[in-house]
Amino acid sequence: MDTKILQDDEIPLAAELLQKGEIVGIPTETVYGLGCDARNPEAVMKVFSAKGRPADNPLIVHIQDFSQWGELVEEIPPLAERLAKRFWPGPLTIILRRSKLIPSVTAGGLDSVGVRLPAHPVAQAVIQAADMPIAAPSGNRSGRPSPTTAADMLSDMAGRIPAIIDGGPCLCGIESTVIALDDENTVRILRPGFITPEKLAEIAPKVIIDNGVLGKVSEHTAVRSPGMKYRHYAPNARVTLVTGSLDGFLSIIASSNEANVRALVFDDDAQACVAKEVPFSTYGSTDRECASQLFTKLRELDREGVSHIFVRAPRADGVGLAVYNRLIRAAGYEILDADAGKIFQKRD
Ligand code: TXA
Ligand code: MG
């Protein structure tokens, strides 16, 4: 199959493919998604197979208008409605009990469904033109970093899907915040993102960060969100996440005798890397910049043939919590404290 790159004036063609039960790559403000008709089990099965995704890992369903939400879920509790009114369109996925319109395959066999109303104009236009709720996981092959450009998505999906709409680079660069509601006052964050715990707390009386966000989860652990237990966001290169001081970080790399090592650091760390003759790339200076560049950089370093990436860890709060969460998984939980000089959480 030849994978076509469509321009945004070719949305009617994309809509036609979706109506025929085909899969289309769709840009959103977070990352590119692998979209299909959420109500059509055969189409959804094609997504699982193009992505190589385990069948127990549910897909997020994308809508274009609030009025589409009600028929996808059993009930919309007042807290969910308040959150949606504040944060939609935008990078927030809200999990509720699913209605019969959502087939079990879309939900990975769970009785719930995560729904979001994306802010990207192309995503909105496609959902409207296709006139359906669109199920879309991130457009990477399972386990790889999510694609933030049409070219990155093509490198994972060429020959596997008929088309990808090129909507330019994604603004956020990491996936949406995924939440569930524990009760009428409590939000549980299952995957952190641009909608931070602090922002959610402006609406929800209580916000809990699930243990799986920062803790180590194995394939055999019972989790609230199946995506937590799989190795994820990982380039081909080995990734080590390094916390602590810049000096300690640079000494670790300077003393490594591996070939093709690369430091992935903040913009402000560049001069120190030059001074210590440590080969480096940068991924921004603010948490938001790091979020938007992380996956692009990991893919870029793979193309350059780097075999081991040491990443300077961001602070695990605000949007930094989301970056940290992706990095611990990309690193397979290999986290090094630069100052203690020992690995305190090791890959299985
Ligand atoms: O920003 C995003 O959310 C992107 C764009 C395309 O919208 N989509 C995305 O989908 O990241 P995906 O499938 O790669 O990640 C969805 C995550 C998975 O970890 C999955 O386990 C979790 O959300 N999830 C989805 N539905 C769920 C549900 N009903 N219950 C628990 N976890 C759910
Ligand atoms: Mg994903």
PDB file of C-alpha atoms in Angstrom, residues 45-274:
ATOM      1  CA  MET A  45      -8.901  -3.644  14.372  1.00  0.00           C
ATOM      2  CA  LYS A  46      -6.926  -2.222  11.423  1.00  0.00           C
ATOM      3  CA  VAL A  47      -5.571   0.483  13.759  1.00  0.00           C
ATOM      4  CA  PHE A  48      -4.419  -2.092  16.332  1.00  0.00           C
ATOM      5  CA  SER A  49      -2.697  -4.047  13.602  1.00  0.00           C
ATOM      6  CA  ALA A  50      -1.044  -1.041  11.816  1.00  0.00           C
ATOM      7  CA  LYS A  51       0.314   0.085  15.180  1.00  0.00           C
ATOM      8  CA  GLY A  52       1.228  -3.361  16.503  1.00  0.00           C
ATOM      9  CA  ARG A  53      -0.672  -2.472  19.672  1.00  0.00           C
ATOM     10  CA  PRO A  54      -1.704  -4.958  22.394  1.00  0.00           C
ATOM     11  CA  ALA A  55      -5.489  -5.533  22.212  1.00  0.00           C
ATOM     12  CA  ASP A  56      -6.021  -4.608  25.886  1.00  0.00           C
ATOM     13  CA  ASN A  57      -4.841  -1.011  25.384  1.00  0.00           C
ATOM     14  CA  PRO A  58      -7.886   1.221  24.647  1.00  0.00           C
ATOM     15  CA  LEU A  59      -8.093   4.019  22.069  1.00  0.00           C
ATOM     16  CA  ILE A  60      -9.059   7.637  22.775  1.00  0.00           C
ATOM     17  CA  VAL A  61     -12.165   8.851  20.947  1.00  0.00           C
ATOM     18  CA  HIS A  62     -12.088  12.338  19.401  1.00  0.00           C
ATOM     19  CA  ILE A  63     -15.130  14.543  18.955  1.00  0.00           C
ATOM     20  CA  GLN A  64     -15.604  17.933  17.350  1.00  0.00           C
ATOM     21  CA  ASP A  65     -18.556  19.239  19.316  1.00  0.00           C
ATOM     22  CA  PHE A  66     -19.758  18.849  22.919  1.00  0.00           C
ATOM     23  CA  SER A  67     -23.057  17.454  21.660  1.00  0.00           C
ATOM     24  CA  GLN A  68     -21.266  14.334  20.327  1.00  0.00           C
ATOM     25  CA  TRP A  69     -20.074  13.368  23.814  1.00  0.00           C
ATOM     26  CA  GLY A  70     -23.383  12.319  25.392  1.00  0.00           C
ATOM     27  CA  GLU A  71     -24.043   9.401  23.056  1.00  0.00           C
ATOM     28  CA  LEU A  72     -20.576   7.904  23.617  1.00  0.00           C
ATOM     29  CA  VAL A  73     -20.851   7.612  27.404  1.00  0.00           C
ATOM     30  CA  GLU A  74     -23.445   6.382  29.884  1.00  0.00           C
ATOM     31  CA  GLU A  75     -23.527   9.583  31.857  1.00  0.00           C
ATOM     32  CA  ILE A  76     -21.628  12.877  32.103  1.00  0.00           C
ATOM     33  CA  PRO A  77     -21.141  13.747  35.793  1.00  0.00           C
ATOM     34  CA  PRO A  78     -21.154  17.494  36.671  1.00  0.00           C
ATOM     35  CA  LEU A  79     -17.396  17.495  37.436  1.00  0.00           C
ATOM     36  CA  ALA A  80     -16.617  16.046  33.980  1.00  0.00           C
ATOM     37  CA  GLU A  81     -18.793  18.675  32.375  1.00  0.00           C
ATOM     38  CA  ARG A  82     -17.073  21.504  34.278  1.00  0.00           C
ATOM     39  CA  LEU A  83     -13.640  20.183  33.265  1.00  0.00           C
ATOM     40  CA  ALA A  84     -14.648  19.868  29.611  1.00  0.00           C
ATOM     41  CA  LYS A  85     -16.116  23.375  29.585  1.00  0.00           C
ATOM     42  CA  ARG A  86     -12.849  24.750  30.939  1.00  0.00           C
ATOM     43  CA  PHE A  87     -10.307  22.716  28.958  1.00  0.00           C
ATOM     44  CA  TRP A  88     -11.944  21.712  25.646  1.00  0.00           C
ATOM     45  CA  PRO A  89     -11.030  22.121  22.889  1.00  0.00           C
ATOM     46  CA  GLY A  90      -7.620  21.049  24.163  1.00  0.00           C
ATOM     47  CA  PRO A  91      -5.243  18.336  25.362  1.00  0.00           C
ATOM     48  CA  LEU A  92      -7.455  16.691  28.013  1.00  0.00           C
ATOM     49  CA  THR A  93      -8.927  13.176  27.761  1.00  0.00           C
ATOM     50  CA  ILE A  94     -11.761  12.335  30.152  1.00  0.00           C
ATOM     51  CA  ILE A  95     -12.540   8.675  30.891  1.00  0.00           C
ATOM     52  CA  LEU A  96     -16.163   7.759  31.658  1.00  0.00           C
ATOM     53  CA  ARG A  97     -18.281   4.620  31.358  1.00  0.00           C
ATOM     54  CA  ARG A  98     -18.876   3.881  27.681  1.00  0.00           C
ATOM     55  CA  SER A  99     -22.226   3.608  25.941  1.00  0.00           C
ATOM     56  CA  LYS A 100     -23.161   0.773  23.565  1.00  0.00           C
ATOM     57  CA  LEU A 101     -22.108   2.919  20.604  1.00  0.00           C
ATOM     58  CA  ILE A 102     -18.464   2.282  21.497  1.00  0.00           C
ATOM     59  CA  PRO A 103     -17.531  -1.311  20.670  1.00  0.00           C
ATOM     60  CA  SER A 104     -15.501  -3.332  23.142  1.00  0.00           C
ATOM     61  CA  VAL A 105     -12.421  -3.448  20.808  1.00  0.00           C
ATOM     62  CA  THR A 106     -12.189   0.348  20.791  1.00  0.00           C
ATOM     63  CA  ALA A 107     -12.181   0.276  24.600  1.00  0.00           C
ATOM     64  CA  GLY A 108      -9.571  -2.496  24.829  1.00  0.00           C
ATOM     65  CA  GLY A 109     -12.247  -4.626  26.503  1.00  0.00           C
ATOM     66  CA  LEU A 110     -12.844  -2.102  29.317  1.00  0.00           C
ATOM     67  CA  ASP A 111     -16.258  -0.707  30.232  1.00  0.00           C
ATOM     68  CA  SER A 112     -15.009   2.868  29.858  1.00  0.00           C
ATOM     69  CA  VAL A 113     -13.981   5.253  27.083  1.00  0.00           C
ATOM     70  CA  GLY A 114     -11.615   8.227  27.048  1.00  0.00           C
ATOM     71  CA  VAL A 115     -12.963  11.152  25.019  1.00  0.00           C
ATOM     72  CA  ARG A 116     -11.322  14.380  23.945  1.00  0.00           C
ATOM     73  CA  LEU A 117     -12.177  17.383  21.804  1.00  0.00           C
ATOM     74  CA  PRO A 118      -8.910  18.365  20.087  1.00  0.00           C
ATOM     75  CA  ALA A 119      -8.025  22.015  19.447  1.00  0.00           C
ATOM     76  CA  HIS A 120      -6.248  21.496  16.104  1.00  0.00           C
ATOM     77  CA  PRO A 121      -8.315  23.005  13.254  1.00  0.00           C
ATOM     78  CA  VAL A 122      -7.428  20.138  10.882  1.00  0.00           C
ATOM     79  CA  ALA A 123      -8.488  17.502  13.430  1.00  0.00           C
ATOM     80  CA  GLN A 124     -11.753  19.368  13.971  1.00  0.00           C
ATOM     81  CA  ALA A 125     -12.367  19.706  10.226  1.00  0.00           C
ATOM     82  CA  VAL A 126     -11.753  15.983   9.628  1.00  0.00           C
ATOM     83  CA  ILE A 127     -14.130  14.890  12.401  1.00  0.00           C
ATOM     84  CA  GLN A 128     -16.780  17.239  11.049  1.00  0.00           C
ATOM     85  CA  ALA A 129     -16.330  16.197   7.409  1.00  0.00           C
ATOM     86  CA  ALA A 130     -16.338  12.476   8.278  1.00  0.00           C
ATOM     87  CA  ASP A 131     -19.294  13.054  10.601  1.00  0.00           C
ATOM     88  CA  MET A 132     -18.252  10.431  13.164  1.00  0.00           C
ATOM     89  CA  PRO A 133     -16.418  10.055  16.483  1.00  0.00           C
ATOM     90  CA  ILE A 134     -12.810   9.243  15.555  1.00  0.00           C
ATOM     91  CA  ALA A 135     -10.783   6.754  17.588  1.00  0.00           C
ATOM     92  CA  ALA A 136      -7.097   7.648  17.413  1.00  0.00           C
ATOM     93  CA  PRO A 137      -4.103   6.388  19.326  1.00  0.00           C
ATOM     94  CA  SER A 138      -0.806   8.192  18.749  1.00  0.00           C
ATOM     95  CA  GLY A 139       0.439   7.514  15.214  1.00  0.00           C
ATOM     96  CA  ASN A 140       3.656   5.677  16.131  1.00  0.00           C
ATOM     97  CA  ARG A 141       4.393   1.963  15.919  1.00  0.00           C
ATOM     98  CA  SER A 142       3.723   0.594  19.406  1.00  0.00           C
ATOM     99  CA  GLY A 143       6.532   1.432  21.834  1.00  0.00           C
ATOM    100  CA  ARG A 144       8.125   4.177  19.679  1.00  0.00           C
ATOM    101  CA  PRO A 145       8.070   7.923  20.417  1.00  0.00           C
ATOM    102  CA  SER A 146       4.813   9.560  19.265  1.00  0.00           C
ATOM    103  CA  PRO A 147       5.093  11.398  15.927  1.00  0.00           C
ATOM    104  CA  THR A 148       4.934  15.195  16.036  1.00  0.00           C
ATOM    105  CA  THR A 149       5.258  15.755  12.268  1.00  0.00           C
ATOM    106  CA  ALA A 150       3.751  14.049   9.206  1.00  0.00           C
ATOM    107  CA  ALA A 151       7.268  12.941   8.186  1.00  0.00           C
ATOM    108  CA  ASP A 152       7.860  11.199  11.543  1.00  0.00           C
ATOM    109  CA  MET A 153       4.499   9.487  11.248  1.00  0.00           C
ATOM    110  CA  LEU A 154       5.309   8.395   7.695  1.00  0.00           C
ATOM    111  CA  SER A 155       8.565   6.817   8.846  1.00  0.00           C
ATOM    112  CA  ASP A 156       6.576   4.517  11.194  1.00  0.00           C
ATOM    113  CA  MET A 157       3.494   3.993   9.019  1.00  0.00           C
ATOM    114  CA  ALA A 158       4.674   3.987   5.364  1.00  0.00           C
ATOM    115  CA  GLY A 159       2.977   1.112   3.554  1.00  0.00           C
ATOM    116  CA  ARG A 160       0.657   0.377   6.499  1.00  0.00           C
ATOM    117  CA  ILE A 161      -2.043   3.039   6.044  1.00  0.00           C
ATOM    118  CA  PRO A 162      -3.477   4.810   2.964  1.00  0.00           C
ATOM    119  CA  ALA A 163      -2.958   8.437   4.012  1.00  0.00           C
ATOM    120  CA  ILE A 164      -1.613  11.003   6.473  1.00  0.00           C
ATOM    121  CA  ILE A 165      -2.828  14.604   6.522  1.00  0.00           C
ATOM    122  CA  ASP A 166       0.066  17.032   6.917  1.00  0.00           C
ATOM    123  CA  GLY A 167      -0.988  19.669   9.451  1.00  0.00           C
ATOM    124  CA  GLY A 168       2.537  20.873  10.266  1.00  0.00           C
ATOM    125  CA  PRO A 169       4.406  20.240  13.535  1.00  0.00           C
ATOM    126  CA  CYS A 170       2.298  19.665  16.676  1.00  0.00           C
ATOM    127  CA  LEU A 171       2.235  22.484  19.196  1.00  0.00           C
ATOM    128  CA  CYS A 172       2.370  20.452  22.450  1.00  0.00           C
ATOM    129  CA  GLY A 173       4.563  17.598  21.186  1.00  0.00           C
ATOM    130  CA  ILE A 174       3.410  15.187  23.917  1.00  0.00           C
ATOM    131  CA  GLU A 175       0.078  13.430  24.308  1.00  0.00           C
ATOM    132  CA  SER A 176      -2.989  14.683  26.159  1.00  0.00           C
ATOM    133  CA  THR A 177      -3.501  14.566  29.911  1.00  0.00           C
ATOM    134  CA  VAL A 178      -5.645  11.475  30.641  1.00  0.00           C
ATOM    135  CA  ILE A 179      -7.936  11.596  33.666  1.00  0.00           C
ATOM    136  CA  ALA A 180     -10.579   9.461  35.348  1.00  0.00           C
ATOM    137  CA  LEU A 181     -13.014  10.560  38.075  1.00  0.00           C
ATOM    138  CA  ASP A 182     -12.805   8.672  41.397  1.00  0.00           C
ATOM    139  CA  ASP A 183     -15.934  10.360  42.762  1.00  0.00           C
ATOM    140  CA  GLU A 184     -17.907  13.570  42.264  1.00  0.00           C
ATOM    141  CA  ASN A 185     -15.033  15.693  43.604  1.00  0.00           C
ATOM    142  CA  THR A 186     -11.892  13.777  42.649  1.00  0.00           C
ATOM    143  CA  VAL A 187      -9.830  13.739  39.478  1.00  0.00           C
ATOM    144  CA  ARG A 188      -7.217  11.004  39.062  1.00  0.00           C
ATOM    145  CA  ILE A 189      -4.404  11.749  36.596  1.00  0.00           C
ATOM    146  CA  LEU A 190      -3.452   8.585  34.692  1.00  0.00           C
ATOM    147  CA  ARG A 191      -1.162  10.310  32.192  1.00  0.00           C
ATOM    148  CA  PRO A 192       0.159  13.851  32.772  1.00  0.00           C
ATOM    149  CA  GLY A 193       0.232  16.415  29.955  1.00  0.00           C
ATOM    150  CA  PHE A 194      -0.171  20.113  29.174  1.00  0.00           C
ATOM    151  CA  ILE A 195      -3.274  20.303  31.383  1.00  0.00           C
ATOM    152  CA  THR A 196      -1.287  20.142  34.624  1.00  0.00           C
ATOM    153  CA  PRO A 197      -2.397  19.010  38.127  1.00  0.00           C
ATOM    154  CA  GLU A 198      -2.368  22.681  39.149  1.00  0.00           C
ATOM    155  CA  LYS A 199      -4.744  23.638  36.318  1.00  0.00           C
ATOM    156  CA  LEU A 200      -7.081  20.715  37.052  1.00  0.00           C
ATOM    157  CA  ALA A 201      -7.178  21.786  40.697  1.00  0.00           C
ATOM    158  CA  GLU A 202      -8.689  25.109  39.622  1.00  0.00           C
ATOM    159  CA  ILE A 203     -11.837  23.122  38.743  1.00  0.00           C
ATOM    160  CA  ALA A 204     -11.673  19.890  40.770  1.00  0.00           C
ATOM    161  CA  PRO A 205     -11.767  19.993  44.597  1.00  0.00           C
ATOM    162  CA  LYS A 206      -9.274  17.088  44.714  1.00  0.00           C
ATOM    163  CA  VAL A 207      -6.613  15.978  42.233  1.00  0.00           C
ATOM    164  CA  ILE A 208      -4.698  12.720  42.669  1.00  0.00           C
ATOM    165  CA  ILE A 209      -1.666  11.761  40.627  1.00  0.00           C
ATOM    166  CA  ASP A 210      -1.939   8.006  40.090  1.00  0.00           C
ATOM    167  CA  ASN A 211       1.022   5.956  41.378  1.00  0.00           C
ATOM    168  CA  GLY A 212       1.640   4.688  37.849  1.00  0.00           C
ATOM    169  CA  VAL A 213       2.596   8.198  36.664  1.00  0.00           C
ATOM    170  CA  LEU A 214       5.962   8.251  38.416  1.00  0.00           C
ATOM    171  CA  GLY A 215       6.241   4.729  39.790  1.00  0.00           C
ATOM    172  CA  LYS A 216       7.518   1.633  38.087  1.00  0.00           C
ATOM    173  CA  VAL A 217       4.807  -0.495  36.504  1.00  0.00           C
ATOM    174  CA  SER A 218       5.428  -3.918  34.976  1.00  0.00           C
ATOM    175  CA  GLU A 219       3.297  -5.826  32.464  1.00  0.00           C
ATOM    176  CA  HIS A 220       1.926  -7.932  35.332  1.00  0.00           C
ATOM    177  CA  THR A 221       0.815  -5.060  37.579  1.00  0.00           C
ATOM    178  CA  ALA A 222      -2.892  -4.251  37.844  1.00  0.00           C
ATOM    179  CA  VAL A 223      -3.235  -0.666  36.586  1.00  0.00           C
ATOM    180  CA  ARG A 224      -5.985   1.892  36.022  1.00  0.00           C
ATOM    181  CA  SER A 225      -4.738   2.643  32.506  1.00  0.00           C
ATOM    182  CA  PRO A 226      -3.329  -0.211  30.394  1.00  0.00           C
ATOM    183  CA  GLY A 227      -0.893   2.135  28.583  1.00  0.00           C
ATOM    184  CA  MET A 228       1.057   2.519  31.838  1.00  0.00           C
ATOM    185  CA  LYS A 229       2.471  -0.970  31.791  1.00  0.00           C
ATOM    186  CA  TYR A 230       4.056  -1.015  28.359  1.00  0.00           C
ATOM    187  CA  ARG A 231       7.548   0.258  27.443  1.00  0.00           C
ATOM    188  CA  HIS A 232       6.812   3.373  25.534  1.00  0.00           C
ATOM    189  CA  TYR A 233       8.090   6.468  23.804  1.00  0.00           C
ATOM    190  CA  ALA A 234      11.415   4.691  23.253  1.00  0.00           C
ATOM    191  CA  PRO A 235      13.914   5.329  20.466  1.00  0.00           C
ATOM    192  CA  ASN A 236      16.202   2.502  19.295  1.00  0.00           C
ATOM    193  CA  ALA A 237      19.030   3.985  21.330  1.00  0.00           C
ATOM    194  CA  ARG A 238      19.367   3.139  25.013  1.00  0.00           C
ATOM    195  CA  VAL A 239      18.096   6.013  27.153  1.00  0.00           C
ATOM    196  CA  THR A 240      19.337   6.863  30.649  1.00  0.00           C
ATOM    197  CA  LEU A 241      17.522   9.562  32.566  1.00  0.00           C
ATOM    198  CA  VAL A 242      19.841  11.528  34.826  1.00  0.00           C
ATOM    199  CA  THR A 243      18.652  13.594  37.780  1.00  0.00           C
ATOM    200  CA  GLY A 244      20.841  15.910  39.886  1.00  0.00           C
ATOM    201  CA  SER A 245      23.529  18.479  39.103  1.00  0.00           C
ATOM    202  CA  LEU A 246      24.901  19.436  35.686  1.00  0.00           C
ATOM    203  CA  ASP A 247      28.464  18.817  36.902  1.00  0.00           C
ATOM    204  CA  GLY A 248      27.613  15.291  37.985  1.00  0.00           C
ATOM    205  CA  PHE A 249      25.787  14.686  34.700  1.00  0.00           C
ATOM    206  CA  LEU A 250      28.783  15.795  32.625  1.00  0.00           C
ATOM    207  CA  SER A 251      31.250  13.696  34.651  1.00  0.00           C
ATOM    208  CA  ILE A 252      29.152  10.571  34.064  1.00  0.00           C
ATOM    209  CA  ILE A 253      29.273  11.069  30.301  1.00  0.00           C
ATOM    210  CA  ALA A 254      32.883  12.218  30.218  1.00  0.00           C
ATOM    211  CA  SER A 255      33.916   9.030  32.039  1.00  0.00           C
ATOM    212  CA  SER A 256      31.837   6.716  29.827  1.00  0.00           C
ATOM    213  CA  ASN A 257      33.882   4.742  27.315  1.00  0.00           C
ATOM    214  CA  GLU A 258      30.955   3.830  25.065  1.00  0.00           C
ATOM    215  CA  ALA A 259      30.920   4.892  21.403  1.00  0.00           C
ATOM    216  CA  ASN A 260      28.115   7.082  19.998  1.00  0.00           C
ATOM    217  CA  VAL A 261      27.027   8.528  23.312  1.00  0.00           C
ATOM    218  CA  ARG A 262      24.992  11.747  23.288  1.00  0.00           C
ATOM    219  CA  ALA A 263      23.838  14.091  26.045  1.00  0.00           C
ATOM    220  CA  LEU A 264      20.334  15.532  25.644  1.00  0.00           C
ATOM    221  CA  VAL A 265      20.364  18.712  27.708  1.00  0.00           C
ATOM    222  CA  PHE A 266      18.615  22.029  28.251  1.00  0.00           C
ATOM    223  CA  ASP A 267      19.626  24.986  26.052  1.00  0.00           C
ATOM    224  CA  ASP A 268      21.368  26.613  29.013  1.00  0.00           C
ATOM    225  CA  ASP A 269      23.630  23.573  29.495  1.00  0.00           C
ATOM    226  CA  ALA A 270      25.205  23.918  26.020  1.00  0.00           C
ATOM    227  CA  GLN A 271      28.265  25.935  27.008  1.00  0.00           C
ATOM    228  CA  ALA A 272      29.194  23.565  29.813  1.00  0.00           C
ATOM    229  CA  CYS A 273      28.979  20.627  27.373  1.00  0.00           C
ATOM    230  CA  VAL A 274      31.307  22.415  24.956  1.00  0.00           C
TER     231      VAL A 274
END
